[in-house]
Short mmCIF file of C-alpha atoms in Angstrom, two decimals:
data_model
loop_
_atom_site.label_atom_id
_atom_site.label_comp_id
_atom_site.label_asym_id
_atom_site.label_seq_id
_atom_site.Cartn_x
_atom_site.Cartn_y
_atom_site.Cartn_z
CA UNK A 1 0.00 0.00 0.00
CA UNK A 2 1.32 3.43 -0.90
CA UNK A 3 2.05 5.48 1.72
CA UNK A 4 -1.42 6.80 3.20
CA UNK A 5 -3.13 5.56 0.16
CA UNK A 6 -6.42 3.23 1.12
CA UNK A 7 -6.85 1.91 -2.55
CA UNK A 8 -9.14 -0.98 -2.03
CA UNK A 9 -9.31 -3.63 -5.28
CA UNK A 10 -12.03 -4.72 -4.80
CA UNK A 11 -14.72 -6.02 -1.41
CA UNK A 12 -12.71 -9.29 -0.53
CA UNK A 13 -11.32 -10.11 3.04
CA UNK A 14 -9.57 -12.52 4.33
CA UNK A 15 -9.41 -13.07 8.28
CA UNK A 16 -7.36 -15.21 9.67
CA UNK A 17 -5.54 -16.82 12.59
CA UNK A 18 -1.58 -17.30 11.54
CA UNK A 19 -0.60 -20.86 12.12
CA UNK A 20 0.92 -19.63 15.31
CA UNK A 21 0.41 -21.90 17.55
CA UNK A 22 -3.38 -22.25 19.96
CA UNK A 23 -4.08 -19.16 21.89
CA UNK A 24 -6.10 -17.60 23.59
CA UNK A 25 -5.89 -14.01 21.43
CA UNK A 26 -8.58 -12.17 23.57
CA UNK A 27 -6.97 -8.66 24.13
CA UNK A 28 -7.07 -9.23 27.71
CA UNK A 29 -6.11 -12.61 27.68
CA UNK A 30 -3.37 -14.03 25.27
CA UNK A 31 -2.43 -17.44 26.93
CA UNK A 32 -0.87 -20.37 25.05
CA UNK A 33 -3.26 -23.46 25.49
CA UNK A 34 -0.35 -25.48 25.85
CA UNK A 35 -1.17 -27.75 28.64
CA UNK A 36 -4.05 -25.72 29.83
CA UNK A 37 -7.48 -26.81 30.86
CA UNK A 38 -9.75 -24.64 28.73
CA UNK A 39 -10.33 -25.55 24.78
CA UNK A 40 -9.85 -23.13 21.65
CA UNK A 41 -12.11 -20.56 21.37
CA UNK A 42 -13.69 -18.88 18.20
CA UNK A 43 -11.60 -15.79 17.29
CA UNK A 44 -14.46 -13.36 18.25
CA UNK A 45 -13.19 -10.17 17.20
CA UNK A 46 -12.45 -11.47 13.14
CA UNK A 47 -15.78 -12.64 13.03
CA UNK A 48 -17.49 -9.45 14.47
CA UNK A 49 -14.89 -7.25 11.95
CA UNK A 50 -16.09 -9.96 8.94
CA UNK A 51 -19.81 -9.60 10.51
CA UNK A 52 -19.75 -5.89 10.29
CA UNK A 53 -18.45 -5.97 6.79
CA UNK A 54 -20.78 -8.13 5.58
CA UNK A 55 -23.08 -6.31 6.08
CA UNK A 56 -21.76 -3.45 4.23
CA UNK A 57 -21.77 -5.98 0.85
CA UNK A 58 -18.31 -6.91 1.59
CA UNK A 59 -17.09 -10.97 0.77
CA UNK A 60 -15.27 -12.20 3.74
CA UNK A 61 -13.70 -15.62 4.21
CA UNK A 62 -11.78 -16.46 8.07
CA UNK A 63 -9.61 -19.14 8.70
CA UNK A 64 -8.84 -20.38 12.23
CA UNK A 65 -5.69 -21.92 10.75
CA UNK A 66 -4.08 -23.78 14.69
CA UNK A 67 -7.06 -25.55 15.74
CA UNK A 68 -7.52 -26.42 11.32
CA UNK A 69 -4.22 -28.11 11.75
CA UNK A 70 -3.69 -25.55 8.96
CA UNK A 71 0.57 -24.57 7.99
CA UNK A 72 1.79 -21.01 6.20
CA UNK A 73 1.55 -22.96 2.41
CA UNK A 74 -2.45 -22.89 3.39
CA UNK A 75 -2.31 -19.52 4.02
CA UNK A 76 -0.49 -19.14 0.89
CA UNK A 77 -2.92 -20.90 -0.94
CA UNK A 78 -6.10 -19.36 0.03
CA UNK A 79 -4.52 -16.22 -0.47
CA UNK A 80 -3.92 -16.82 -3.93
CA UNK A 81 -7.32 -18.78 -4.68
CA UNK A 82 -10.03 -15.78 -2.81
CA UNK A 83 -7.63 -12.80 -3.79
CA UNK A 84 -8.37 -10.44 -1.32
CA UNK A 85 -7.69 -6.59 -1.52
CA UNK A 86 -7.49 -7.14 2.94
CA UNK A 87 -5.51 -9.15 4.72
CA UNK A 88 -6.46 -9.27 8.48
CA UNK A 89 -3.98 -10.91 10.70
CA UNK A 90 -5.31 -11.64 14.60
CA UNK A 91 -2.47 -11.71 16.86
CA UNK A 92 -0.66 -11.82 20.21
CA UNK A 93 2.05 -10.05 22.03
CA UNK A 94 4.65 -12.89 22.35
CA UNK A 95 3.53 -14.72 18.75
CA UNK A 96 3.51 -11.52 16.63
CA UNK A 97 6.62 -11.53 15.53
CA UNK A 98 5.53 -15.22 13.37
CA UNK A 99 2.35 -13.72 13.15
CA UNK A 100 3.42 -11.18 10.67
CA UNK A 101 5.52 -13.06 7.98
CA UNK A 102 1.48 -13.39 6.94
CA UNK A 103 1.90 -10.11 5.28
CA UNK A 104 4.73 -10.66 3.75
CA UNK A 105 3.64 -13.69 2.22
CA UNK A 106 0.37 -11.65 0.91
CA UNK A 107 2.92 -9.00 -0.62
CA UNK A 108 4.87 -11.22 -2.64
CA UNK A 109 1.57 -12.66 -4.29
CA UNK A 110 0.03 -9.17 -4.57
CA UNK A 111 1.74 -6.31 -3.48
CA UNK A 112 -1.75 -4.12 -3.69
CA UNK A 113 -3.39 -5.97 -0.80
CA UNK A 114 -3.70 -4.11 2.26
CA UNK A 115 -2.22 -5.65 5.74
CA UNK A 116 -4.01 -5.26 8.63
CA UNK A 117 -2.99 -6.62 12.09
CA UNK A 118 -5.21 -6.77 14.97
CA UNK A 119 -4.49 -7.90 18.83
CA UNK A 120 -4.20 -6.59 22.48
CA UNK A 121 -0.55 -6.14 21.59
CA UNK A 122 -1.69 -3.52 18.47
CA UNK A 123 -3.46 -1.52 20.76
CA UNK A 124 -1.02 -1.26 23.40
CA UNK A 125 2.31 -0.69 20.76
CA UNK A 126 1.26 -0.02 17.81
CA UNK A 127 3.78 1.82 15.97
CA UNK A 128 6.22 -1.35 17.07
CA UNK A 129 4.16 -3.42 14.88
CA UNK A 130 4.51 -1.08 12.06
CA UNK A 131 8.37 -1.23 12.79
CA UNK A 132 8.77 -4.76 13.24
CA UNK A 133 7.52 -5.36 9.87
CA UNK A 134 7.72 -3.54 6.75
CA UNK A 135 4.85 -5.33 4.96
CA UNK A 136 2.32 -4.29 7.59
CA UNK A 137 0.29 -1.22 6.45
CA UNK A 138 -2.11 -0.71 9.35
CA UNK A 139 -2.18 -1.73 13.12
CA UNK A 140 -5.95 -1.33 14.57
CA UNK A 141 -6.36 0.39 18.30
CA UNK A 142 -8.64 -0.67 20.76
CA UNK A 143 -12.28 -1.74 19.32
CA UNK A 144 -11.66 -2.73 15.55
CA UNK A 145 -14.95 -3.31 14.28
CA UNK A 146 -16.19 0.73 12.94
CA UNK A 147 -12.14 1.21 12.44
CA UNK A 148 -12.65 -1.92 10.38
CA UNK A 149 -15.69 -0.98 8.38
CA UNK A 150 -14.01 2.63 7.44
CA UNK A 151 -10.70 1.06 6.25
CA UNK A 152 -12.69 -1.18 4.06
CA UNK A 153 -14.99 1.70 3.10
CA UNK A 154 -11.43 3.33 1.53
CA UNK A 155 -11.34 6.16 3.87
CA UNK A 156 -8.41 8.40 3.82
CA UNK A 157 -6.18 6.58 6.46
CA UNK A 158 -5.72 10.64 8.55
CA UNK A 159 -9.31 10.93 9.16
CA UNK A 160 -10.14 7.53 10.83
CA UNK A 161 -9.76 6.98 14.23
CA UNK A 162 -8.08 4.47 16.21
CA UNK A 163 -5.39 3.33 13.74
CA UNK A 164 -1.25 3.38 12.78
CA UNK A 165 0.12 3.47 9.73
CA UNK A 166 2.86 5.03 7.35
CA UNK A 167 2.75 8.48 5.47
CA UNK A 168 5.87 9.45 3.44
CA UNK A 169 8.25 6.97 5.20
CA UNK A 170 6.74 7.69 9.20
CA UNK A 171 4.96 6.66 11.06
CA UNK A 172 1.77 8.18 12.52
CA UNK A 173 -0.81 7.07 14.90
CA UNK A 174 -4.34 8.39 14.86
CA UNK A 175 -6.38 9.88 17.94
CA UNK A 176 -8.27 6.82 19.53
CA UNK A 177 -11.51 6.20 18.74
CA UNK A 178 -14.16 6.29 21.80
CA UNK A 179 -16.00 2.92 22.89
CA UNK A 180 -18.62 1.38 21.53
CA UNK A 181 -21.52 2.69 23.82
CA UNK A 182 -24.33 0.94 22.44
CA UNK A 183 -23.30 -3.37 21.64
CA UNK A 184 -26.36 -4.08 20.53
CA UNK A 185 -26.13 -2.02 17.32
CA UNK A 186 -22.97 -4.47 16.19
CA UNK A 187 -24.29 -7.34 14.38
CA UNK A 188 -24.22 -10.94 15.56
CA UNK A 189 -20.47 -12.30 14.95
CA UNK A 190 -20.29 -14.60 11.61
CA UNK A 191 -19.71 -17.98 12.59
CA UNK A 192 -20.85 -19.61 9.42
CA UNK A 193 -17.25 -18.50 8.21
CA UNK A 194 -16.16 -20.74 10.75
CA UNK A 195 -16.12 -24.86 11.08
CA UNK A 196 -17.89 -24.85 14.55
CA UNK A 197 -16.76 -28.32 14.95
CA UNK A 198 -13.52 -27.44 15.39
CA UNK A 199 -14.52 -26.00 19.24
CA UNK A 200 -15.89 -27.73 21.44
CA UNK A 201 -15.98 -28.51 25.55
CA UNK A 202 -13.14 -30.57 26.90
CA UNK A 203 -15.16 -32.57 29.16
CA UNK A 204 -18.39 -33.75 26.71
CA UNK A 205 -17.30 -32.76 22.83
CA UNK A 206 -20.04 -30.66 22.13
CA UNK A 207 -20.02 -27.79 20.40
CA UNK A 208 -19.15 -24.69 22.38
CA UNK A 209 -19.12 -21.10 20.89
CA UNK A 210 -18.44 -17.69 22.38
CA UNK A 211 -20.62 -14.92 23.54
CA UNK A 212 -19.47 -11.33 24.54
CA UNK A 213 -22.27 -10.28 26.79
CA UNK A 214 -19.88 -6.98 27.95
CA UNK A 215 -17.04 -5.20 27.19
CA UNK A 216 -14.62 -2.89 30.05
CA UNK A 217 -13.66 -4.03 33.41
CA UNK A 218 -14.10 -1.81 36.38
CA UNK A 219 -11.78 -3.91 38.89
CA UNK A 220 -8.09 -2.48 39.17
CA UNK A 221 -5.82 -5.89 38.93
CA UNK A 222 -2.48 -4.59 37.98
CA UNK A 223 -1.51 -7.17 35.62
CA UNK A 224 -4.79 -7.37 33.24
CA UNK A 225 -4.99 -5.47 29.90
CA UNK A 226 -8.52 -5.13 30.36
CA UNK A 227 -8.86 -1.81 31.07
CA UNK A 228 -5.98 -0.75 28.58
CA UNK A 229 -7.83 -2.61 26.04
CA UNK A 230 -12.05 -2.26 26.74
CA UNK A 231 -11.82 0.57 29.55
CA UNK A 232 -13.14 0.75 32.90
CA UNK A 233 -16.85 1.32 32.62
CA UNK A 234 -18.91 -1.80 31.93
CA UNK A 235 -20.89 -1.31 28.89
CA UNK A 236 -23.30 -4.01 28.47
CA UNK A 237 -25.77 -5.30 26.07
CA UNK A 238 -29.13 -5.53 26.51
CA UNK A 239 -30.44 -8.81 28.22
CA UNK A 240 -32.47 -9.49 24.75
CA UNK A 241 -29.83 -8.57 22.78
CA UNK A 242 -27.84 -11.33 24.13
CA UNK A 243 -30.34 -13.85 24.54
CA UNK A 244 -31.53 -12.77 20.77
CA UNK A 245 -27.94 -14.70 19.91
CA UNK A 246 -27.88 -17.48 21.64
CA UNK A 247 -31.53 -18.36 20.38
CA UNK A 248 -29.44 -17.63 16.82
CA UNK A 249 -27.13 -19.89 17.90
CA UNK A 250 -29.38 -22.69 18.78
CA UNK A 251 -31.84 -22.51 15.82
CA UNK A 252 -29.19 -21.73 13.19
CA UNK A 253 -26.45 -24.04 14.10
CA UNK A 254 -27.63 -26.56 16.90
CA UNK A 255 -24.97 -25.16 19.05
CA UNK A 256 -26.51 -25.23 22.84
CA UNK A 257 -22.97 -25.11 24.86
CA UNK A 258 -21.79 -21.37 25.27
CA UNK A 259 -19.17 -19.35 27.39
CA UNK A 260 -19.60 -15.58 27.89
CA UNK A 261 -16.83 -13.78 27.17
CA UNK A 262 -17.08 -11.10 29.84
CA UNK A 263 -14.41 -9.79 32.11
CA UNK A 264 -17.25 -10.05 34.84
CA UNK A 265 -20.48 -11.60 34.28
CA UNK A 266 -21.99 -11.37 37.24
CA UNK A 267 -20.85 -7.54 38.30
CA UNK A 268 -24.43 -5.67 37.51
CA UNK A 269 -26.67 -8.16 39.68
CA UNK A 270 -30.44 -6.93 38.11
CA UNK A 271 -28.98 -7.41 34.02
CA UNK A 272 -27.53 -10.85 35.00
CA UNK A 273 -31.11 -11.95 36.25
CA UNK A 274 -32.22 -10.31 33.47
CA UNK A 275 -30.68 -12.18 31.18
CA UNK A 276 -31.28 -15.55 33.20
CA UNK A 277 -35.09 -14.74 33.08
CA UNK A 278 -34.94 -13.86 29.48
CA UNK A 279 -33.65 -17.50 28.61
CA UNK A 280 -35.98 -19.12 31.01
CA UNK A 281 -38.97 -17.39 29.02
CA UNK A 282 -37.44 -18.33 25.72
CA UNK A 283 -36.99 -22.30 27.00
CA UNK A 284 -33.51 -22.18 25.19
CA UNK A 285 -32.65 -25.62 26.66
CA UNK A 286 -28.81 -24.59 27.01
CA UNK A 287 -25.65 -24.80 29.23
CA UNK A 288 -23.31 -22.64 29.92
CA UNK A 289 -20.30 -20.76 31.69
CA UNK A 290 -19.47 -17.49 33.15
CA UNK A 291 -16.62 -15.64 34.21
CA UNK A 292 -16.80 -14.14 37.96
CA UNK A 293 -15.49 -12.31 40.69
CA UNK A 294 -15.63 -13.26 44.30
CA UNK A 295 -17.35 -10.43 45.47
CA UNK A 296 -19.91 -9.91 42.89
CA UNK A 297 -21.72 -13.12 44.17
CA UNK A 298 -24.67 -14.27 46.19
CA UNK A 299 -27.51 -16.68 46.13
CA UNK A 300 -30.19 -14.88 44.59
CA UNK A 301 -27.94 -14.26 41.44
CA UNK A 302 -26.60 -17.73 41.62
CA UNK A 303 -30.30 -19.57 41.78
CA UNK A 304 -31.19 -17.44 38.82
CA UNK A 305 -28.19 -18.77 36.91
CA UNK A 306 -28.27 -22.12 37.42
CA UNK A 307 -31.89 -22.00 36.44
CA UNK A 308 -30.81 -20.50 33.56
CA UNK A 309 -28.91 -23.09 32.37
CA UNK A 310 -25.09 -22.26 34.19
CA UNK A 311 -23.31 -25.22 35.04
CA UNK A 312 -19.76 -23.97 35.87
CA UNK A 313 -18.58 -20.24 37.04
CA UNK A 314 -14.99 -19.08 37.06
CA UNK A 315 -13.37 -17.32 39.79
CA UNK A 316 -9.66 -15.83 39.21
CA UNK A 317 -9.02 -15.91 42.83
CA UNK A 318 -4.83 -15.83 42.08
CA UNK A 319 -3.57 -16.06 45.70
CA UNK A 320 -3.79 -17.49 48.84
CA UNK A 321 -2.17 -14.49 50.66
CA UNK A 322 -3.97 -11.53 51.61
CA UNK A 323 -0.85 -9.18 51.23
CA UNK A 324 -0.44 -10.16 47.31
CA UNK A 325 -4.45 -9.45 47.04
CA UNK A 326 -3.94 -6.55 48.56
CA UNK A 327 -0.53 -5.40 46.55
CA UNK A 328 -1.72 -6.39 42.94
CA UNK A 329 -5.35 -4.39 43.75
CA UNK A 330 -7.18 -7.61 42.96
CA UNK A 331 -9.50 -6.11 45.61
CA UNK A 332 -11.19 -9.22 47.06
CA UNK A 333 -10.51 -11.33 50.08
CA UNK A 334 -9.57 -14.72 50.92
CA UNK A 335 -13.15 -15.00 52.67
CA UNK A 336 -14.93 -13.60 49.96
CA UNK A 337 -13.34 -16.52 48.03
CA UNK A 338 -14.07 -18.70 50.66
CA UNK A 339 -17.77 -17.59 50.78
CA UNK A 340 -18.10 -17.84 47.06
CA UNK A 341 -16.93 -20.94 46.69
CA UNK A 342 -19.19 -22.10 49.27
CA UNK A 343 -21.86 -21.00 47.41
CA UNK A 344 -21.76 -22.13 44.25
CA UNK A 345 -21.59 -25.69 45.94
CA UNK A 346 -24.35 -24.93 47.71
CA UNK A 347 -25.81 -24.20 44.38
CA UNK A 348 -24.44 -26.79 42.61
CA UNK A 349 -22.34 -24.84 40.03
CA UNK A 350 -18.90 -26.62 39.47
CA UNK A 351 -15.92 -24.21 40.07
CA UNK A 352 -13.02 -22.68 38.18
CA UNK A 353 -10.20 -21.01 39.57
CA UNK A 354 -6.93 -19.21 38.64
CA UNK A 355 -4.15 -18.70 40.45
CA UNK A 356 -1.57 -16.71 39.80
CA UNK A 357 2.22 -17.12 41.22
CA UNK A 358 5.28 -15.11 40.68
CA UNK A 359 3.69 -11.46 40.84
CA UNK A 360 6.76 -9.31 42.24
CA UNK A 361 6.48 -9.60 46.47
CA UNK A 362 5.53 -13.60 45.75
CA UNK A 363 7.90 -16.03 48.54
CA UNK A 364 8.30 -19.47 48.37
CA UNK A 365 5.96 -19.10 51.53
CA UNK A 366 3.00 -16.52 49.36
CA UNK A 367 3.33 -19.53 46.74
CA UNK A 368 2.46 -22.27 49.04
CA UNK A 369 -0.07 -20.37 50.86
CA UNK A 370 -1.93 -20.56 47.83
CA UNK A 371 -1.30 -24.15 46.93
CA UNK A 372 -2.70 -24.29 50.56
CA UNK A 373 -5.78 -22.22 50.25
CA UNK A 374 -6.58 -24.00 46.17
CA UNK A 375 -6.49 -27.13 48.70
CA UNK A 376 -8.73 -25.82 50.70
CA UNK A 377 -11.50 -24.40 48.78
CA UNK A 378 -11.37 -27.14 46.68
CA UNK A 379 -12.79 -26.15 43.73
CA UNK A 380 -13.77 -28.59 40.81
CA UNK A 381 -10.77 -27.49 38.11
CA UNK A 382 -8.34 -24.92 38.41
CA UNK A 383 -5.39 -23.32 36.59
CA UNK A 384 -1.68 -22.28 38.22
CA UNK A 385 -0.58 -19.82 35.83
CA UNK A 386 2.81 -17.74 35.89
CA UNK A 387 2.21 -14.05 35.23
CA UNK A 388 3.47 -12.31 31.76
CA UNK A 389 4.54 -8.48 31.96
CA UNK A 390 1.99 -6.89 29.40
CA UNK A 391 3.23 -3.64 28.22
CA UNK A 392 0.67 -1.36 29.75
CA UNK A 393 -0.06 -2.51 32.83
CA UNK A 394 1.10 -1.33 36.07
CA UNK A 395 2.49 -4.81 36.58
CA UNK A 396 4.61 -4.16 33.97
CA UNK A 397 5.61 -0.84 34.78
CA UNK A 398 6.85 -2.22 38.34
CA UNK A 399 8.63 -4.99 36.69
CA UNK A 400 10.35 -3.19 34.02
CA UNK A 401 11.43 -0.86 36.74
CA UNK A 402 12.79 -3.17 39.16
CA UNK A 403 14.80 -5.47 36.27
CA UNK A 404 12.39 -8.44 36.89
CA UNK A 405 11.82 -9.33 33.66
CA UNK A 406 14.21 -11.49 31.74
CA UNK A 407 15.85 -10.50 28.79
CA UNK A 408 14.00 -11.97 25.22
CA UNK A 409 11.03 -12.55 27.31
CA UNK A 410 8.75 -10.83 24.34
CA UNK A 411 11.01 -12.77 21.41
CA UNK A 412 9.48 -16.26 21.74
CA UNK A 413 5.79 -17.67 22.14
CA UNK A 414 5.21 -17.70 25.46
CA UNK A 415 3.61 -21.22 27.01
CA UNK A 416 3.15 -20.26 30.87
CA UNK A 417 5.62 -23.31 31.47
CA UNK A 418 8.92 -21.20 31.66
CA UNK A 419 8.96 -18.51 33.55
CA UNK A 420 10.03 -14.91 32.22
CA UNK A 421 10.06 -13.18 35.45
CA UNK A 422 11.72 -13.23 38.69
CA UNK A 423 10.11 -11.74 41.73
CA UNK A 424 12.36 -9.83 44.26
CA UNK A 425 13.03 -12.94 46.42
CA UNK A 426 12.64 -15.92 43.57
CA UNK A 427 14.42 -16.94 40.38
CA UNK A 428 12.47 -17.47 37.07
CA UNK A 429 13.47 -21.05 37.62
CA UNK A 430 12.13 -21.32 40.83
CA UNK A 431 9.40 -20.07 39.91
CA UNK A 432 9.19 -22.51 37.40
CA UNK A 433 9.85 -25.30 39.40
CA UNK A 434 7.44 -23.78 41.82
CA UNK A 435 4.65 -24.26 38.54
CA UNK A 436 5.58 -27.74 38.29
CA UNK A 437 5.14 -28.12 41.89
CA UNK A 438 1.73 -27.37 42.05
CA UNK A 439 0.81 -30.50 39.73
CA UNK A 440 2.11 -32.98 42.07
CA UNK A 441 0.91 -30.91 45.18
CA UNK A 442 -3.17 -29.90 43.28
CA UNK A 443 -3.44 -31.94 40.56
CA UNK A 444 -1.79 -35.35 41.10
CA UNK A 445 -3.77 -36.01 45.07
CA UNK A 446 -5.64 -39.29 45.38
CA UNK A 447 -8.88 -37.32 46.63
CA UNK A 448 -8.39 -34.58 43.54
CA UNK A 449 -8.34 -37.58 41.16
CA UNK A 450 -11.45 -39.62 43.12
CA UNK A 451 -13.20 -36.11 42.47
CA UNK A 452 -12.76 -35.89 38.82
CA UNK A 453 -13.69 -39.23 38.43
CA UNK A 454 -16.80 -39.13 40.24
CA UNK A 455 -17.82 -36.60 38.07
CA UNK A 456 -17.55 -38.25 34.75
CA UNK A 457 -21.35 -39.17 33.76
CA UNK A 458 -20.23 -40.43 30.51
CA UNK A 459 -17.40 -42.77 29.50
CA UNK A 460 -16.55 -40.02 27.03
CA UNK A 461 -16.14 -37.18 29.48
CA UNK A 462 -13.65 -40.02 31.28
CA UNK A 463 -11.49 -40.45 28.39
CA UNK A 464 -11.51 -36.64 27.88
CA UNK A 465 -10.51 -35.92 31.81
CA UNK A 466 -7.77 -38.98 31.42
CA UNK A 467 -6.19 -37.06 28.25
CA UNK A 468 -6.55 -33.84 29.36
CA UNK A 469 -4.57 -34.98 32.72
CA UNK A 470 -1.85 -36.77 30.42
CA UNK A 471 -1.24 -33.81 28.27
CA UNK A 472 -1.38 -31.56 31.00
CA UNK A 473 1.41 -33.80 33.27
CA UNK A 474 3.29 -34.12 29.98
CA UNK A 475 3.74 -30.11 29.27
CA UNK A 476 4.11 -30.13 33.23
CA UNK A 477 7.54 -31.68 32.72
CA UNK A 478 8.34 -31.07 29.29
CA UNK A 479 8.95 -27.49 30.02
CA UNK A 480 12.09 -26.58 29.90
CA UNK A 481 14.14 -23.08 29.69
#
């Protein structure tokens, strides 16, 4: 592309994930699924992008090549065969670097078509992209989907917001565009560009796609990109709105297994019942799961969702140790966590939880209070994950600061295996060795195990928990610096 020259060809797009490796590429959440205990997810923000210009007469193809088992000479190819004037790349902060060759490769075959890269890591350094490769022509900031639509629309590149890109050899960055305020007005994502099949739960099979009920976090953690990304105020969408797409969901693809993508699901207490009461009158017939936070639980909201259809709600409760609660603003308390748990038992909801070792005042002593206190609130599955310095965060800011990030941390896909930090009293490798720790001392106990078994009500949810705990012990110990 010509230096600030938006020529489109013609109304082809092509979406895609690079053959990068699985990850989560949420903006706020860019974790290698290497080992962990979730399964791929539909790349949301392509399909709302390819939704949005759709429905401005655009043709748009997406390809999800990782979880395809897709490789760069299928990129190639379906580059060549659709011939599209827009190449949109999804990507994350510790994969870009791969990530990008996929505009390279879409130069040499046609150097008219314009490169587009999207990602958490776009928004936060944008003109770094732009640097990093020369075959990039535009990195999208913050919400992409009306940045998207005016791109494609050939608007001069200076008057749309929320962009970087070159002009006469430099490069300049764009004021950023506001939030969406109003989510119902974007269309429903496409997911007929996508082979549904290819994501699915980890314990049944079944299908399993992705709904973003909100978007902005109003909690303070320091090492989320959340509100860097999506802001603090919660904007939600209506309860119909929501509940309008999963009945899509069920009557146009048979899909009845959904997660909502929301940094808190159950913050506003009257919209989640809402929405639980709007699914009970529609007699959707569905399961699903929610992302939570300690202290934005209680019964009432709880009985509504499991009437609704929730069978499992998520709790990042990261440490058992009140001081590193209290000095990464995670702003709950090891009773609240306590009390939650205890209620979605009482409830019947199965549990996940997070934890998070190796923020920067973490001991050898912080770490095993938590491997304590995951003991002791026993939830149903959980996740020990080491931390990653996102640029943008206050974590990072401290870390940078106080040297405790390693050097070529950001030049290799990170797997959350292999620590890139130190904290001020612990080596990256003992903090690695602390990770593998925690699947002898959570994972591999004779009551965890009984537990997991009991609650396999199929023999195909048993062979899925047996090679999920094979793969997971196996990238336990295969990790290596």
């Amino acid at each position: 592309m010509a230096d600030n020259k938006n020529k489109i060809i013609n109304q082809r797009a092509l979406f895609i994930v690079p053959p990068t490796g699985l990850f989560y590429r949420d903006d706020r959440c860019q974790v290698s699924l290497k080992g962990v205990s979730n399964a791929p997810r539909p790349p949301l923000d392509l399909a709302y992008m390819s939704a949005i210009l759709e429905e401005n007469g655009f043709e748009c193809r997406m390809r999800d090549y990782p979880v395809e088992n897709g490789g760069w000479q299928d990129v190639e190819n379906d580059i060549r065969e659709f011939t599209p004037s827009m190449l949109v790349i999804y990507t994350t902060i510790t994969s870009v670097k791969e990530d990008l060759r996929a505009c390279s490769m879409a130069k040499e075959i046609d150097p008219g078509i314009i490169t587009i890269a999207k990602g958490g890591d776009t928004t936060i350094s944008p003109e770094e992209r732009l640097e990093m490769c020369g075959d990039l022509d535009i990195a999208i900031i913050g919400e992409p989907e009306l940045t998207m639509l005016e791109i494609a629309l050939g608007r001069e590149l200076e008057e749309i917001k929320g962009i970087c890109y070159r002009e006469n050899g430099k490069i300049v960055k764009t004021p950023r565009r506001p939030f969406i305020e109003d989510l119902d007005s974007l269309p429903f994502p496409s997911r007929h560009l996508l082979d549904q099949s290819k994501y699915v739960r980890p314990d049944t099979g079944e299908i399993l796609t992705t709904i973003q009920s909100g978007r902005g976090c109003p909690a303070k953690c320091i090492y989320c990109l959340s509100r860097v990304v999506a802001g603090a105020d919660l904007r939600l969408r209506s309860p119909k709105n929501v509940v309008d797409e999963l009945e899509h969901c069920v009557n146009d693809y048979g899909i009845r297994n959904f997660f909502f993508r929301a940094d808190t699901f159950t913050w506003d207490k009257e919209w989640v019942i809402s929405v639980c009461k709007e699914i009970i009158s529609r007699k959707l017939d569905i399961q699903w799961v929610a992302n939570s936070r300690a202290n934005t639980v209680d019964d009432e909201r709880l009985v509504w969702m499991k009437k609704a259809g929730c069978w499992l709600v998520s709790f990042g409760v990261e440490s058992g140790s009140q001081y590193i609660l209290d000095m990464t603003r995670k702003g709950i308390t090891l009773e609240e966590s306590r009390e939650a748990l205890r209620l979605a038992k009482k409830h019947k909801l199965k549990t996940f939880v997070t934890f998070l070792i190796g923020m920067p005042w973490d001991t050898r002593e912080t770490i095993m209070e938590t491997f304590d206190f995951a003991r002791e609130i026993d939830g149903d599955f959980f996740e020990v994950i080491l931390p990653f310095p996102f640029p943008g965060t206050t974590y990072y800011e401290i870390a940078k600061r106080d040297n405790l990030i390693l050097d070529g941390a950001y030049d290799n896909i990170y797997d959350h295996f292999n620590s890139v930090v130190k904290t001020y009293h612990l080596s990256a490798d003992e903090l690695t060795e602390m990770k593998k720790k925690s699947f002898w001392y959570l994972y591999a106990r004779p009551r965890y195990i009984k537990k997991i078994i009991s609650q396999c009500d199929s023999p195909k949810a048993f062979k899925n928990y047996l090679s999920f705990g094979i793969n997971k012990m196996k990238a336990h110990f295969a990790s290596t610096r």
